[in-house]
Amino acid sequence: MAKRDFYEILGVSRDADVKTIKQAYRRLAMEYHPDRNPGNPEAEARFKDASEAYGVLSDPEKRELYDRYGHEGLQGQGGFTGVEDIFSSFGDIFSEFFAGDIFGRRRGSRPPRPARGADLRYDLVLTFEEALRGTKKSIELAQLRRCQTCDGIGAEPGTAPAMCPTCRGHGQVVQRTGFMTLATVCPTCSGSGHTIETPCKVCSGTGRAPFTRKVNATVPPGVDTGMRLRIGSEGEEPDSGGSKGDLYIFITVEQSERFVRDGNDLLTRVQVPYTQAILGHTVEIDLVGEPVRVDIPPGTQPSERLRVEGKGAPFIGRKGSGDLFVEVVVTIPKALTKKQQEMVRLLDKLHRETEMN
Ligand SMILES: [Zn+2]
Ligand SMILES: [Zn+2]
């Protein structure tokens, strides 16, 4: 089959100027674009023919060769192996042709917008007791959401955003260096593809306005400073569609005057008179509202640590708790009554006698 004439394919006269040729190609490319004619080989063939014709007629050197010698003069120049080959050769022409058109964006034109809202951080301070026992908190969040006044568009109601003059609606700018094509987010419109001439007064044209919202947070027992709780889907709304971000609650626990926390273990001190340390005793500790009995065995030494199993902070995400360590502070009276003195003297004498034997 003889190759069709390039001018005929594009439907232009032999003296058509570059602008006319481009317009003709644009019309055909729009019509036979593979994205618009999926699975239609005839359309694809026409698209290829038109592209080949345009590739030659838009190049002054090739056009001259073609005008003089016809298809022979090109010796196969200007042909395309496939549709992808056309796109890689004419990529930026297509983005120009399809400005603002969904088909123009498909082939690597605009980076996909995040389909998820931003995560939020909230810093929560808990008392020692709240952290140990767990608590419920109503948290007030100051966050941003789609502006209700302009419906997130950013333009004052009654006005419309204009197409960004820098990127012509693509949201990105393409730079060519040699064979490399670099696409970067448009600096003028930050990728939105449009500019706002009359910004919405409520959101100053950002399309997002602050509001406060209450979130109920359940803090499990056993949390500690540095932990964070994630509450799914309580973050910011995305600009369009998609899912909300998450809320992260960063925990800080106030220090207790009586308990020191070490992981899930707790450490406290208890004062025990020297006689009770010698004879043994049971003391009761107030563990933030819960009475805990601690057995002081006979002969407990000063600074000895006693372990009370399972009375530390609960583990998060599994059963059980750490331990409570009780450091015994043996108290020695500074003054004794006469009777007490006599008794201690007697005790002292008995000790010496025991040592001698
Ligand atoms: Zn607004
Ligand atoms: Zn732009």
Coordinates of C-alpha atoms and ligand atoms in Angstrom, one line a residue:
M1 CA 0.0 0.0 0.0
A2 CA 1.4 3.4 -1.0
K3 CA 2.1 5.7 1.8
R4 CA -0.4 8.6 2.1
D5 CA 0.7 12.1 1.5
F6 CA 1.6 13.9 4.8
Y7 CA -0.3 17.1 3.8
E8 CA -3.3 15.0 3.0
I9 CA -3.1 13.1 6.3
L10 CA -3.2 16.4 8.2
G11 CA -5.7 17.9 5.8
V12 CA -3.5 21.0 5.2
S13 CA -2.3 22.7 2.0
R14 CA 1.3 22.4 0.8
D15 CA 2.1 25.9 1.9
A16 CA 0.5 25.7 5.3
D17 CA 2.6 27.4 8.0
V18 CA 3.8 25.7 11.2
K19 CA 1.0 27.0 13.2
T20 CA -1.6 25.6 10.9
I21 CA 0.2 22.3 10.8
K22 CA 0.3 22.2 14.6
Q23 CA -3.4 23.0 14.9
A24 CA -4.3 20.3 12.4
Y25 CA -2.2 17.8 14.2
R26 CA -3.8 18.8 17.5
R27 CA -7.3 18.2 16.2
L28 CA -6.4 14.7 14.9
A29 CA -4.4 13.8 17.9
M30 CA -7.3 14.7 20.2
E31 CA -9.7 12.7 18.0
Y32 CA -7.5 9.5 17.6
H33 CA -5.7 9.6 20.9
P34 CA -5.3 6.0 22.2
D35 CA -6.7 7.0 25.6
R36 CA -9.9 8.0 23.9
N37 CA -10.0 5.0 21.6
P38 CA -9.0 2.1 23.7
G39 CA -8.7 -1.1 21.7
N40 CA -9.4 0.6 18.4
P41 CA -6.6 -0.3 16.0
E42 CA -7.9 2.0 13.2
A43 CA -7.7 5.0 15.5
E44 CA -4.3 4.0 16.6
A45 CA -3.1 3.7 13.0
R46 CA -4.5 7.2 12.2
F47 CA -2.9 8.6 15.4
K48 CA 0.4 7.1 14.2
D49 CA 0.1 8.4 10.7
A50 CA -0.9 11.9 11.9
S51 CA 2.1 11.9 14.3
E52 CA 4.5 10.8 11.6
A53 CA 3.2 13.5 9.3
Y54 CA 3.5 16.1 12.0
G55 CA 6.9 14.9 13.0
V56 CA 8.1 15.6 9.4
L57 CA 6.2 18.7 8.5
S58 CA 7.0 20.5 11.8
D59 CA 10.7 20.0 11.2
P60 CA 11.9 22.5 8.5
E61 CA 14.8 20.2 7.3
K62 CA 12.6 17.1 7.1
R63 CA 9.8 19.1 5.4
E64 CA 12.1 20.3 2.7
L65 CA 13.4 16.8 2.0
Y66 CA 9.8 15.6 1.9
D67 CA 8.7 18.4 -0.4
R68 CA 11.6 17.6 -2.9
Y69 CA 11.8 13.9 -2.8
G70 CA 8.6 12.6 -1.2
H71 CA 8.7 9.7 1.1
E72 CA 11.9 8.5 -0.6
G73 CA 13.8 11.5 0.6
L74 CA 13.2 10.7 4.3
Q75 CA 14.5 7.1 4.0
G76 CA 12.4 6.0 6.9
Q77 CA 13.0 9.1 9.0
G78 CA 10.0 10.3 10.9
G79 CA 8.4 6.9 11.5
F80 CA 7.4 5.7 14.9
T81 CA 7.7 2.2 16.3
G82 CA 4.6 2.6 18.5
V83 CA 2.4 4.8 20.4
E84 CA 4.8 5.1 23.4
D85 CA 7.5 6.2 21.0
I86 CA 5.2 9.1 19.9
F87 CA 4.7 10.1 23.5
S88 CA 8.3 10.1 24.3
S89 CA 9.1 12.2 21.2
F90 CA 6.2 14.6 21.5
G91 CA 5.5 14.4 25.2
D92 CA 5.6 18.2 25.9
I93 CA 3.5 18.9 22.8
F94 CA 0.8 16.6 24.3
S95 CA 0.8 18.3 27.6
E96 CA 0.3 21.6 25.8
F97 CA -2.4 20.2 23.6
F98 CA -4.3 18.6 26.5
A99 CA -4.0 21.5 29.0
G100 CA -6.7 21.1 31.5
D101 CA -7.9 17.9 29.8
I102 CA -7.9 14.7 31.8
F103 CA -6.3 12.9 28.9
G104 CA -3.3 15.1 29.0
R105 CA -2.6 14.3 32.6
R106 CA -2.5 10.6 32.2
R107 CA 1.0 10.2 30.9
G108 CA 3.2 11.5 33.7
S109 CA 2.0 15.0 33.6
R110 CA 0.8 15.8 37.1
P111 CA 1.9 14.2 40.2
P112 CA -0.9 12.5 42.1
R113 CA -2.3 14.5 45.0
P114 CA -2.0 12.9 48.4
A115 CA -5.2 11.0 49.0
R116 CA -4.8 11.3 52.7
G117 CA -5.1 14.1 55.2
A118 CA -2.2 15.2 57.3
D119 CA -1.5 13.6 60.7
L120 CA -2.0 15.7 63.8
R121 CA 0.1 15.8 66.9
Y122 CA -1.4 16.6 70.3
D123 CA 0.8 16.8 73.5
L124 CA -1.0 15.4 76.5
V125 CA 0.3 15.7 80.1
L126 CA -1.0 13.1 82.6
T127 CA -0.6 12.8 86.3
F128 CA 1.3 9.9 87.6
E129 CA -2.0 8.3 88.7
E130 CA -3.7 8.8 85.4
A131 CA -0.8 7.2 83.6
L132 CA -0.8 4.2 86.0
R133 CA -4.5 3.6 86.0
G134 CA -5.5 4.8 82.6
T135 CA -7.9 7.6 81.9
K136 CA -10.3 9.0 79.4
K137 CA -9.6 12.5 78.1
S138 CA -11.6 14.9 76.0
I139 CA -9.1 16.6 73.7
E140 CA -9.8 19.9 72.0
L141 CA -8.0 20.0 68.6
A142 CA -7.4 23.1 66.6
Q143 CA -7.1 21.9 63.1
L144 CA -7.8 22.8 59.5
R145 CA -10.5 21.5 57.3
R146 CA -12.0 22.5 53.9
C147 CA -13.2 26.1 54.1
Q148 CA -16.9 26.1 54.3
T149 CA -17.2 29.5 52.7
C150 CA -15.4 28.8 49.5
D151 CA -15.8 25.0 49.6
G152 CA -12.1 24.6 49.6
I153 CA -11.4 26.4 46.3
G154 CA -9.9 29.4 47.9
A155 CA -11.7 32.0 45.7
E156 CA -14.1 34.4 47.2
P157 CA -17.6 33.2 46.5
G158 CA -18.8 34.6 43.2
T159 CA -15.3 34.6 41.7
A160 CA -13.4 31.7 40.1
P161 CA -9.8 30.7 40.1
A162 CA -7.8 31.4 36.9
M163 CA -5.6 29.0 35.1
C164 CA -2.0 29.3 36.3
P165 CA -0.1 31.3 33.7
T166 CA 3.2 29.5 34.5
C167 CA 2.2 25.9 34.1
R168 CA -1.0 26.5 32.1
G169 CA -3.0 24.3 34.5
H170 CA -0.6 21.3 34.6
G171 CA 0.5 21.9 38.2
Q172 CA 4.1 21.2 37.1
V173 CA 6.8 22.7 34.9
V174 CA 8.9 20.6 32.6
Q175 CA 12.5 21.3 32.0
R176 CA 14.4 19.7 29.2
T177 CA 18.2 19.2 29.3
G178 CA 19.4 17.0 26.5
F179 CA 17.5 13.7 26.7
M180 CA 16.3 14.3 30.3
T181 CA 12.9 15.7 31.0
L182 CA 12.6 17.0 34.6
A183 CA 9.1 17.7 35.9
T184 CA 8.9 19.8 39.1
V185 CA 5.9 21.2 41.0
C186 CA 4.9 24.6 39.6
P187 CA 6.4 27.4 41.8
T188 CA 3.5 29.8 41.0
C189 CA 0.6 27.6 41.9
S190 CA 2.3 25.0 44.1
G191 CA 0.8 22.3 41.9
S192 CA -2.8 23.3 42.0
G193 CA -2.8 24.4 38.4
H194 CA -4.7 27.6 39.1
T195 CA -4.2 30.9 40.7
I196 CA -6.6 32.8 42.9
E197 CA -7.2 36.5 42.0
T198 CA -9.8 37.3 44.7
P199 CA -8.9 35.2 47.7
C200 CA -11.7 34.0 50.0
K201 CA -11.7 36.2 53.1
V202 CA -12.3 33.4 55.6
C203 CA -9.4 31.2 54.5
S204 CA -7.2 33.8 52.8
G205 CA -7.3 31.7 49.6
T206 CA -5.8 28.6 51.2
G207 CA -9.1 26.7 50.9
R208 CA -8.6 25.5 54.5
A209 CA -9.9 27.1 57.6
P210 CA -9.2 26.5 61.3
F211 CA -11.8 25.0 63.6
T212 CA -11.8 23.3 66.9
R213 CA -13.0 19.8 67.4
K214 CA -13.3 17.5 70.4
V215 CA -11.9 14.0 70.4
N216 CA -12.4 11.5 73.1
A217 CA -9.2 9.6 73.8
T218 CA -8.9 6.5 76.0
V219 CA -5.5 6.3 77.6
P220 CA -4.7 2.7 78.6
P221 CA -3.2 2.1 82.0
G222 CA 0.6 1.9 82.0
V223 CA 1.5 4.6 79.6
D224 CA 4.8 6.6 80.2
T225 CA 6.5 9.7 79.0
G226 CA 7.6 9.4 75.4
M227 CA 4.9 7.1 74.3
R228 CA 2.4 8.1 71.7
L229 CA -1.1 6.9 71.1
R230 CA -2.4 6.7 67.6
I231 CA -6.1 7.5 67.0
G232 CA -7.0 6.5 63.5
S233 CA -8.8 8.9 61.2
E234 CA -8.9 11.8 63.7
G235 CA -6.3 13.8 61.7
E236 CA -6.9 16.4 59.1
E237 CA -9.2 16.0 56.1
P238 CA -7.5 15.7 52.8
D239 CA -8.0 18.5 50.2
S240 CA -10.2 16.3 48.1
G241 CA -11.6 12.8 48.6
G242 CA -9.3 10.3 50.3
S243 CA -9.1 9.4 53.9
K244 CA -8.4 11.5 57.0
G245 CA -5.0 11.5 58.6
D246 CA -4.4 10.1 62.1
L247 CA -4.1 11.8 65.4
Y248 CA -1.0 11.1 67.5
I249 CA -1.1 11.8 71.2
F250 CA 2.3 12.4 72.7
I251 CA 2.3 11.5 76.3
T252 CA 4.2 13.3 79.1
V253 CA 3.7 12.0 82.6
E254 CA 4.2 14.2 85.6
Q255 CA 6.7 13.1 88.2
S256 CA 5.4 11.5 91.4
E257 CA 6.8 12.6 94.7
R258 CA 6.7 9.1 96.1
F259 CA 7.3 6.8 93.2
V260 CA 10.0 6.6 90.6
R261 CA 9.3 4.7 87.4
D262 CA 11.8 2.5 85.7
G263 CA 10.2 0.9 82.7
N264 CA 7.2 -0.9 84.1
D265 CA 8.7 -1.2 87.6
L266 CA 8.1 1.3 90.3
L267 CA 10.4 2.2 93.1
T268 CA 9.4 3.7 96.5
R269 CA 10.8 4.1 99.9
V270 CA 9.3 3.2 103.2
Q271 CA 10.5 4.2 106.7
V272 CA 10.8 1.3 109.2
P273 CA 11.8 1.8 112.8
Y274 CA 15.0 -0.2 113.7
T275 CA 13.1 -2.5 116.0
Q276 CA 10.6 -3.4 113.3
A277 CA 13.4 -4.0 110.9
I278 CA 14.9 -6.4 113.4
L279 CA 11.7 -8.1 114.4
G280 CA 9.8 -8.0 111.1
H281 CA 6.6 -6.2 110.4
T282 CA 4.0 -5.5 107.7
V283 CA 3.5 -2.0 106.4
E284 CA 0.8 -0.6 104.1
I285 CA 1.7 1.6 101.2
D286 CA -0.7 3.8 99.4
L287 CA -0.1 3.1 95.7
V288 CA -2.1 6.0 94.2
G289 CA -5.3 5.0 96.0
E290 CA -4.7 1.3 96.2
P291 CA -3.4 0.0 99.6
V292 CA -0.5 -2.4 99.1
R293 CA 0.7 -4.6 102.0
V294 CA 4.5 -5.1 102.2
D295 CA 6.0 -7.7 104.5
I296 CA 9.2 -6.6 106.1
P297 CA 10.9 -9.8 107.1
P298 CA 12.8 -10.1 110.4
G299 CA 16.4 -8.9 110.0
T300 CA 15.8 -6.5 107.1
Q301 CA 18.9 -4.5 106.5
P302 CA 19.0 -0.7 105.8
S303 CA 18.4 0.1 102.1
E304 CA 17.4 -3.4 101.4
R305 CA 14.9 -3.6 98.5
L306 CA 11.9 -5.7 98.8
R307 CA 10.0 -6.8 95.7
V308 CA 6.2 -6.8 95.5
E309 CA 5.4 -8.7 92.3
G310 CA 2.8 -7.4 89.9
K311 CA 2.3 -4.1 91.5
G312 CA 4.2 -2.0 89.0
A313 CA 2.8 -0.3 85.9
P314 CA 0.7 -2.5 83.6
F315 CA 2.3 -3.5 80.3
I316 CA 0.8 -2.0 77.2
G317 CA -0.5 -4.5 74.7
R318 CA -0.1 -7.6 76.8
K319 CA -1.2 -8.9 80.2
G320 CA 0.6 -8.3 83.4
S321 CA 2.5 -5.6 85.2
G322 CA 5.9 -4.7 86.3
D323 CA 6.9 -5.0 90.0
L324 CA 7.0 -2.6 92.9
F325 CA 10.3 -2.3 94.7
V326 CA 10.3 -1.0 98.2
E327 CA 13.5 0.3 99.6
V328 CA 13.6 0.0 103.4
V329 CA 14.8 3.1 105.2
V330 CA 15.6 2.0 108.8
T331 CA 15.0 4.8 111.2
I332 CA 17.0 5.1 114.4
P333 CA 15.6 7.3 117.2
K334 CA 17.8 10.2 118.2
A335 CA 16.5 10.3 121.8
L336 CA 15.3 7.5 124.0
T337 CA 13.4 7.5 127.2
K338 CA 15.2 6.2 130.3
K339 CA 13.3 2.9 130.1
Q340 CA 14.2 2.5 126.4
Q341 CA 17.8 3.2 127.2
E342 CA 17.8 0.5 129.9
M343 CA 16.3 -2.0 127.4
V344 CA 18.8 -1.2 124.7
R345 CA 21.6 -1.5 127.2
L346 CA 20.3 -4.9 128.2
L347 CA 20.0 -5.9 124.5
D348 CA 23.5 -4.7 123.9
K349 CA 24.8 -6.8 126.8
L350 CA 23.0 -9.8 125.5
H351 CA 24.5 -9.3 122.0
R352 CA 28.0 -9.2 123.4
E353 CA 27.5 -12.3 125.5
T354 CA 26.3 -14.1 122.4
E355 CA 29.3 -13.0 120.4
M356 CA 31.7 -14.2 123.2
N357 CA 30.3 -17.6 123.3
Ligands
ZN1 ZN -12.3 29.9 51.9
ZN2 ZN 1.1 26.7 38.0

